[in-house]
PDB file of C-alpha atoms in Angstrom:
ATOM      1  CA  GLY A 191     -23.145  -2.469  41.101  1.00 90.00           C
ATOM      2  CA  VAL A 192     -22.425  -5.426  40.530  1.00 93.00           C
ATOM      3  CA  THR A 193     -22.184  -6.558  37.247  1.00 95.00           C
ATOM      4  CA  GLY A 194     -21.197 -10.424  37.083  1.00 95.00           C
ATOM      5  CA  LEU A 195     -20.856 -13.586  39.267  1.00 97.00           C
ATOM      6  CA  ALA A 196     -18.667 -16.337  38.988  1.00 97.00           C
ATOM      7  CA  TYR A 197     -18.635 -19.347  41.373  1.00 97.00           C
ATOM      8  CA  SER A 198     -15.696 -21.592  42.375  1.00 97.00           C
ATOM      9  CA  ALA A 199     -15.606 -24.828  44.366  1.00 96.00           C
ATOM     10  CA  HIS A 200     -13.122 -27.034  46.164  1.00 96.00           C
ATOM     11  CA  PRO A 201     -12.910 -30.429  44.743  1.00 97.00           C
ATOM     12  CA  SER A 202     -14.837 -31.592  47.976  1.00 98.00           C
ATOM     13  CA  ALA A 203     -17.933 -29.608  47.515  1.00 98.00           C
ATOM     14  CA  ALA A 204     -19.966 -32.451  45.993  1.00 97.00           C
ATOM     15  CA  GLN A 205     -18.941 -34.423  48.846  1.00 98.00           C
ATOM     16  CA  VAL A 206     -19.541 -31.674  51.377  1.00 98.00           C
ATOM     17  CA  MET A 207     -22.840 -31.229  49.865  1.00 98.00           C
ATOM     18  CA  ALA A 208     -24.216 -34.708  50.106  1.00 98.00           C
ATOM     19  CA  GLU A 209     -23.165 -34.844  53.501  1.00 98.00           C
ATOM     20  CA  VAL A 210     -24.813 -31.598  54.342  1.00 98.00           C
ATOM     21  CA  VAL A 211     -27.998 -32.680  52.903  1.00 98.00           C
ATOM     22  CA  ALA A 212     -28.023 -36.219  54.227  1.00 98.00           C
ATOM     23  CA  GLY A 213     -27.496 -34.699  57.691  1.00 98.00           C
ATOM     24  CA  THR A 214     -30.131 -31.850  57.590  1.00 98.00           C
ATOM     25  CA  ALA A 215     -32.653 -35.129  56.400  1.00 97.00           C
ATOM     26  CA  ARG A 216     -31.661 -37.302  59.098  1.00 97.00           C
ATOM     27  CA  GLU A 217     -31.836 -34.035  61.813  1.00 97.00           C
ATOM     28  CA  HIS A 218     -35.409 -33.436  60.092  1.00 98.00           C
ATOM     29  CA  PRO A 219     -37.092 -36.662  60.004  1.00 96.00           C
ATOM     30  CA  GLY A 220     -40.223 -37.379  57.574  1.00 96.00           C
ATOM     31  CA  THR A 221     -38.411 -34.592  55.416  1.00 97.00           C
ATOM     32  CA  ARG A 222     -37.028 -35.325  51.662  1.00 97.00           C
ATOM     33  CA  VAL A 223     -34.101 -32.880  51.184  1.00 98.00           C
ATOM     34  CA  TRP A 224     -32.454 -31.821  48.113  1.00 98.00           C
ATOM     35  CA  ALA A 225     -29.828 -29.341  47.051  1.00 98.00           C
ATOM     36  CA  GLU A 226     -27.678 -28.074  44.108  1.00 98.00           C
ATOM     37  CA  HIS A 227     -24.895 -25.242  43.674  1.00 98.00           C
ATOM     38  CA  ARG A 228     -24.233 -23.870  40.023  1.00 98.00           C
ATOM     39  CA  ILE A 229     -20.744 -23.089  39.668  1.00 98.00           C
ATOM     40  CA  GLY A 230     -19.262 -20.953  36.717  1.00 98.00           C
ATOM     41  CA  ALA A 231     -20.447 -17.773  35.731  1.00 97.00           C
ATOM     42  CA  LEU A 232     -24.165 -16.764  36.123  1.00 96.00           C
ATOM     43  CA  ALA A 233     -25.857 -13.592  35.098  1.00 94.00           C
ATOM     44  CA  VAL A 234     -26.821 -11.192  37.950  1.00 94.00           C
ATOM     45  CA  GLY A 235     -30.217 -12.224  39.300  1.00 93.00           C
ATOM     46  CA  ASP A 236     -29.426 -16.171  38.113  1.00 96.00           C
ATOM     47  CA  SER A 237     -30.304 -18.692  40.824  1.00 96.00           C
ATOM     48  CA  ALA A 238     -27.159 -20.364  42.103  1.00 97.00           C
ATOM     49  CA  LEU A 239     -28.584 -22.150  44.661  1.00 98.00           C
ATOM     50  CA  GLU A 240     -31.612 -24.364  44.594  1.00 98.00           C
ATOM     51  CA  VAL A 241     -33.221 -26.650  47.214  1.00 98.00           C
ATOM     52  CA  ALA A 242     -36.147 -28.500  47.503  1.00 98.00           C
ATOM     53  CA  VAL A 243     -37.652 -29.751  50.845  1.00 98.00           C
ATOM     54  CA  ALA A 244     -40.792 -32.327  50.891  1.00 98.00           C
ATOM     55  CA  ALA A 245     -42.615 -32.753  53.918  1.00 98.00           C
ATOM     56  CA  ALA A 246     -46.166 -33.728  55.373  1.00 97.00           C
ATOM     57  CA  HIS A 247     -46.397 -30.123  57.373  1.00 97.00           C
ATOM     58  CA  ARG A 248     -44.858 -26.499  56.091  1.00 96.00           C
ATOM     59  CA  THR A 249     -43.656 -25.975  59.227  1.00 97.00           C
ATOM     60  CA  GLU A 250     -41.208 -28.852  59.339  1.00 97.00           C
ATOM     61  CA  ALA A 251     -40.610 -28.229  55.536  1.00 98.00           C
ATOM     62  CA  PHE A 252     -39.707 -24.662  56.041  1.00 98.00           C
ATOM     63  CA  ALA A 253     -37.227 -25.690  58.898  1.00 98.00           C
ATOM     64  CA  ALA A 254     -35.332 -28.228  57.155  1.00 98.00           C
ATOM     65  CA  CYS A 255     -35.121 -25.769  54.318  1.00 98.00           C
ATOM     66  CA  SER A 256     -34.113 -22.675  56.856  1.00 98.00           C
ATOM     67  CA  ALA A 257     -31.271 -25.278  58.313  1.00 98.00           C
ATOM     68  CA  LEU A 258     -30.304 -26.902  54.826  1.00 98.00           C
ATOM     69  CA  VAL A 259     -29.511 -23.426  53.313  1.00 98.00           C
ATOM     70  CA  ASP A 260     -27.233 -22.019  56.719  1.00 98.00           C
ATOM     71  CA  ARG A 261     -25.433 -24.867  56.643  1.00 98.00           C
ATOM     72  CA  ILE A 262     -24.544 -24.959  52.942  1.00 97.00           C
ATOM     73  CA  LYS A 263     -23.710 -21.491  53.209  1.00 94.00           C
ATOM     74  CA  ALA A 264     -21.592 -22.496  56.371  1.00 94.00           C
ATOM     75  CA  SER A 265     -20.001 -25.699  55.246  1.00 96.00           C
ATOM     76  CA  VAL A 266     -19.806 -26.546  51.586  1.00 96.00           C
ATOM     77  CA  PRO A 267     -16.703 -25.065  49.765  1.00 96.00           C
ATOM     78  CA  ILE A 268     -18.215 -22.556  47.118  1.00 96.00           C
ATOM     79  CA  TRP A 269     -16.803 -19.069  46.632  1.00 95.00           C
ATOM     80  CA  LYS A 270     -18.452 -16.225  44.571  1.00 95.00           C
ATOM     81  CA  ARG A 271     -16.383 -14.009  42.737  1.00 96.00           C
ATOM     82  CA  GLU A 272     -18.673 -10.652  42.271  1.00 95.00           C
ATOM     83  CA  SER A 273     -17.542  -8.009  39.330  1.00 96.00           C
ATOM     84  CA  PHE A 274     -18.264  -4.298  39.339  1.00 96.00           C
ATOM     85  CA  ALA A 275     -18.761  -2.086  36.729  1.00 94.00           C
ATOM     86  CA  ASP A 276     -15.615   0.068  37.289  1.00 94.00           C
ATOM     87  CA  GLY A 277     -13.828  -3.300  36.896  1.00 92.00           C
ATOM     88  CA  GLN A 278     -12.921  -4.469  40.246  1.00 95.00           C
ATOM     89  CA  HIS A 279     -13.857  -7.773  41.823  1.00 95.00           C
ATOM     90  CA  THR A 280     -14.198  -8.676  45.522  1.00 94.00           C
ATOM     91  CA  TRP A 281     -14.363 -12.894  46.451  1.00 94.00           C
ATOM     92  CA  VAL A 282     -16.970 -13.318  48.855  1.00 88.00           C
ATOM     93  CA  GLY A 283     -17.131 -16.791  51.158  1.00 75.00           C
ATOM     94  CA  LEU A 284     -13.177 -17.316  51.241  1.00 75.00           C
ATOM     95  CA  ASP A 285     -13.930 -18.606  54.927  1.00 67.00           C
ATOM     96  CA  ALA A 286     -15.954 -21.438  54.279  1.00 52.00           C
TER      97      ALA A 286
END
């Protein structure tokens, strides 16, 4: 199984993240949206992505949250290196 994780980001990642957050807020009027992705070494089970969405009704909040996470995963240039007990590793997200 996976024994360690490390996240790396392109220098443009913060700007892209800000654009994704702003775009999601525009597309979901009446919501307040925030997101942050951790970079560097994390223990297995640690939170890598944190998002918060506030809205008057949960349906709108959940829709905005789902859209936000999908867009972050698809657009923000952040890559995950998974390390395994046998010493092997693999990169995830290199196509973002």
